[in-house]
């Protein structure tokens, strides 16, 4: 028999931006669809009109597009199917799987309080389930409002299903009340609409957040009552911060939004790779995956039931997010073919007003070589325009600490640097060998270590204490810029406070501390 095609969906509610938890659910759906040669549908659950916004829908579409999570169908909008949800409820009434409930809110509230007082079940007692057709007709004729409730089977049985992550789940019928599927104002409830949409779309695997696990038994009852095949379910554990608090906009602000990572120098695939590792792993704990490898390796067996930790580093001024995300991003940034990160570097330089069209023309070779050289220490694409500014502009700030330590502390450098500049200017050839000879013999003449000259030069030329080897720096910047910058050194001694320009000098980040697993 031919296997049924796998069909999955990502069904975000557009009530905020695409947050990392939602994006992770999208990634798992997408990976599974790719792996199974299946179909991935995007379905926007926008029936909560009070909270849904167009801006949020845009944000979700943009976030997914940035991540490279492509969908085969959609976006569909749940709000377009409300009539269909109502028809499903009607069908359930007609087939005897649902009934009209005329109990008023006050009555229900009173019964609930009484039950609480008696310490008995507070679930709906089924009063209207027992109404005769005549009583129903009479109440309807009076124009009494009613909700529609699903008739949950009575007796000893239970709803049972095998969740692909949580395993066997069982919920006894007696613990499920006849729940409302349509409100008294005629609005279908989410639990119904969501199931009806999944049936229509032929969803074979419902992959979603663990917060929906509690809805599942009810939804299975709806599937059964509608005579529809029941999909497989896979619930994903929650993502918490390092203090075990739920990740939320209120607590963590922008950092929970995928867009934040786009704006803060993440490469999309690096972020997908990181998201996939939130609650999923391979037996060998592999960390870096190409797209093909990730699709190949993904399985629900590797998905953890325990909550995953996204360490947002709220209190860490240097690293604004999970160190693991940072190190994965740095890995890609430093090892991807340089042509592949070129568009991202370009975007950052453009944003900082540092892009020169010659970088895609006559200076392209220089540009790519420079990117290759400086990226070795970078973590974020934004670093090219901040830490790397001195390579793309003559207007760059100097980090005050190394400025003091490597330059201003040595009074002699005030004259030695311009002298060196003159020497470099006069060199017949400006290559590594002649540069090395010049610097070393100058140090010898001055009776100082070559390192004193080298550290001062690196600081003056790049604004940073650390970076590529000095000869690489000199050759990359080129003779003219080197000479000009070294000539300006006396001014730095006279006005050190101005050296940092108006901009704050970016501080090179040290390697983040490893993430301790929980
Ligand atoms: N709209 C729901 C949410 O954003 C998803 C429900 C589902 O996937 O079934 O949490």
Coordinates of C-alpha atoms in Angstrom, one line a residue, residues 20-212:
X20 CA 11.9 31.8 19.3
X21 CA 9.6 29.2 20.7
X22 CA 7.3 29.5 17.7
X23 CA 10.2 29.6 15.3
X24 CA 11.5 26.3 16.8
X25 CA 8.1 24.7 16.3
X26 CA 8.2 25.9 12.7
X27 CA 11.7 24.5 12.3
X28 CA 10.7 21.1 13.6
X29 CA 7.6 21.0 11.3
X30 CA 9.7 22.0 8.3
X31 CA 12.5 19.5 9.1
X32 CA 10.0 16.7 9.4
X33 CA 8.2 17.6 6.1
X34 CA 11.6 17.8 4.3
X35 CA 12.7 14.5 5.7
X36 CA 9.5 12.7 4.8
X37 CA 9.1 14.4 1.4
X38 CA 6.0 15.8 2.8
X39 CA 4.1 19.1 2.6
X40 CA 4.4 22.0 4.9
X41 CA 1.4 24.3 5.3
X42 CA 1.5 27.7 6.9
X43 CA -1.8 28.5 8.6
X44 CA -2.4 31.7 10.5
X45 CA -4.8 31.3 13.4
X46 CA -6.2 34.8 13.5
X47 CA -9.6 34.2 15.0
X48 CA -8.8 36.1 18.1
X49 CA -9.7 39.4 16.6
X50 CA -8.9 41.4 19.7
X51 CA -5.3 40.3 19.8
X52 CA -4.4 39.5 16.2
X53 CA -2.7 42.2 14.1
X54 CA -1.5 42.6 10.5
X55 CA 1.9 43.7 11.8
X56 CA 2.3 40.5 13.6
X57 CA 1.3 38.5 10.5
X58 CA 3.9 40.4 8.5
X59 CA 6.5 39.8 11.2
X60 CA 5.8 36.0 11.1
X61 CA 6.1 35.9 7.3
X62 CA 9.3 37.9 7.4
X63 CA 10.8 35.9 10.2
X64 CA 10.2 32.6 8.5
X65 CA 11.4 33.9 5.2
X66 CA 14.6 35.2 6.8
X67 CA 15.2 31.8 8.4
X68 CA 14.7 30.1 5.0
X69 CA 11.7 28.1 6.3
X70 CA 9.6 27.9 3.2
X71 CA 6.1 26.6 3.1
X72 CA 4.5 24.6 0.3
X73 CA 1.0 26.0 0.8
X74 CA -0.6 29.0 2.4
X75 CA -0.6 31.2 4.3
X76 CA -4.2 30.2 5.0
X77 CA -6.2 32.3 7.5
X78 CA -8.3 30.6 10.0
X79 CA -10.8 33.5 10.0
X80 CA -11.7 32.6 6.4
X81 CA -13.1 29.3 7.6
X82 CA -15.4 30.3 10.4
X83 CA -18.5 29.2 8.4
X84 CA -16.9 25.8 7.9
X85 CA -16.4 25.5 11.7
X86 CA -20.0 26.4 12.3
X87 CA -21.1 23.8 9.7
X88 CA -19.0 21.2 11.5
X89 CA -20.8 22.0 14.8
X90 CA -24.1 21.7 13.0
X91 CA -23.2 18.4 11.7
X92 CA -22.2 17.2 15.2
X93 CA -25.6 18.4 16.5
X94 CA -27.4 16.5 13.7
X95 CA -25.4 13.3 14.2
X96 CA -26.2 13.4 17.9
X97 CA -22.5 14.0 18.9
X98 CA -23.2 17.4 20.3
X99 CA -26.1 19.2 22.0
X100 CA -27.5 22.6 22.8
X101 CA -26.9 23.8 26.3
X102 CA -29.2 26.5 27.7
X103 CA -27.6 26.8 31.1
X104 CA -26.8 30.4 31.8
X105 CA -23.5 31.6 33.0
X106 CA -25.0 32.4 36.4
X107 CA -26.4 28.9 36.8
X108 CA -23.1 27.3 35.8
X109 CA -21.2 29.6 38.2
X110 CA -23.6 28.7 41.1
X111 CA -23.2 24.9 40.4
X112 CA -19.5 25.3 40.3
X113 CA -19.4 27.0 43.6
X114 CA -21.7 24.4 45.2
X115 CA -19.5 21.6 43.8
X116 CA -16.4 23.3 45.2
X117 CA -18.1 23.6 48.6
X118 CA -19.0 19.9 48.5
X119 CA -15.5 19.1 47.1
X120 CA -17.0 17.2 44.2
X121 CA -16.3 17.5 40.5
X122 CA -16.6 21.0 39.1
X123 CA -17.1 19.7 35.6
X124 CA -20.3 20.4 33.8
X125 CA -23.0 18.1 35.1
X126 CA -24.7 17.4 31.8
X127 CA -28.1 19.0 32.6
X128 CA -28.9 19.9 29.0
X129 CA -27.6 16.6 27.7
X130 CA -30.7 15.0 29.3
X131 CA -33.2 17.5 27.8
X132 CA -36.0 15.9 25.7
X133 CA -36.5 17.1 22.1
X134 CA -39.7 18.8 23.3
X135 CA -37.9 20.7 26.0
X136 CA -35.2 21.8 23.6
X137 CA -37.9 23.0 21.1
X138 CA -39.7 24.9 23.8
X139 CA -36.5 26.7 25.0
X140 CA -35.6 27.5 21.4
X141 CA -39.1 28.9 20.8
X142 CA -38.5 31.2 23.8
X143 CA -35.4 32.5 22.0
X144 CA -33.1 31.4 24.9
X145 CA -29.5 31.6 23.9
X146 CA -27.5 28.4 23.9
X147 CA -24.0 27.1 23.6
X148 CA -23.1 23.8 21.8
X149 CA -21.4 21.2 23.8
X150 CA -19.7 18.0 22.6
X151 CA -21.1 14.8 24.0
X152 CA -18.2 13.2 25.7
X153 CA -18.6 9.4 26.0
X154 CA -19.6 8.4 29.5
X155 CA -18.5 5.3 31.3
X156 CA -15.1 3.8 32.3
X157 CA -13.2 4.4 29.0
X158 CA -10.5 6.9 28.2
X159 CA -9.0 8.8 25.3
X160 CA -5.7 7.3 24.6
X161 CA -3.0 8.3 22.2
X162 CA 0.7 7.9 21.6
X163 CA 2.4 11.2 21.5
X164 CA 5.6 11.0 19.4
X165 CA 7.5 12.9 22.1
X166 CA 5.6 12.3 25.4
X167 CA 4.6 8.7 24.7
X168 CA 1.3 7.1 25.9
X169 CA -1.2 9.7 27.1
X170 CA -4.5 8.7 28.6
X171 CA -7.3 10.9 29.8
X172 CA -10.4 9.3 31.4
X173 CA -13.8 10.2 30.0
X174 CA -15.0 11.0 33.5
X175 CA -12.3 13.7 33.7
X176 CA -13.5 15.4 30.5
X177 CA -16.6 17.5 30.7
X178 CA -19.0 18.0 27.8
X179 CA -17.0 21.0 26.6
X180 CA -18.3 23.9 24.7
X181 CA -17.5 24.0 20.9
X182 CA -19.7 27.0 20.0
X183 CA -20.3 30.0 22.2
X184 CA -23.8 31.4 22.8
X185 CA -23.0 34.2 20.4
X186 CA -22.5 31.7 17.6
X187 CA -18.7 31.9 17.6
X188 CA -17.0 28.5 17.3
X189 CA -14.3 27.8 19.8
X190 CA -10.7 27.5 19.0
X191 CA -10.5 23.8 20.0
X192 CA -13.1 23.1 17.3
X193 CA -11.8 25.4 14.6
X194 CA -8.3 24.1 14.9
X195 CA -9.4 20.5 14.6
X196 CA -11.7 21.2 11.7
X197 CA -8.8 23.0 9.9
X198 CA -6.5 20.1 10.4
X199 CA -9.1 17.7 9.0
X200 CA -9.7 19.9 5.9
X201 CA -6.0 20.3 5.3
X202 CA -5.4 16.6 5.7
X203 CA -2.8 17.1 8.4
X204 CA -1.1 13.8 9.2
X205 CA 1.2 15.0 12.0
X206 CA 0.3 17.8 14.4
X207 CA 3.7 19.2 15.7
X208 CA 3.1 22.0 18.2
X209 CA 4.0 23.4 21.6
X210 CA 3.5 21.3 24.8
X211 CA 0.9 23.9 26.0
X212 CA -1.5 22.3 23.6

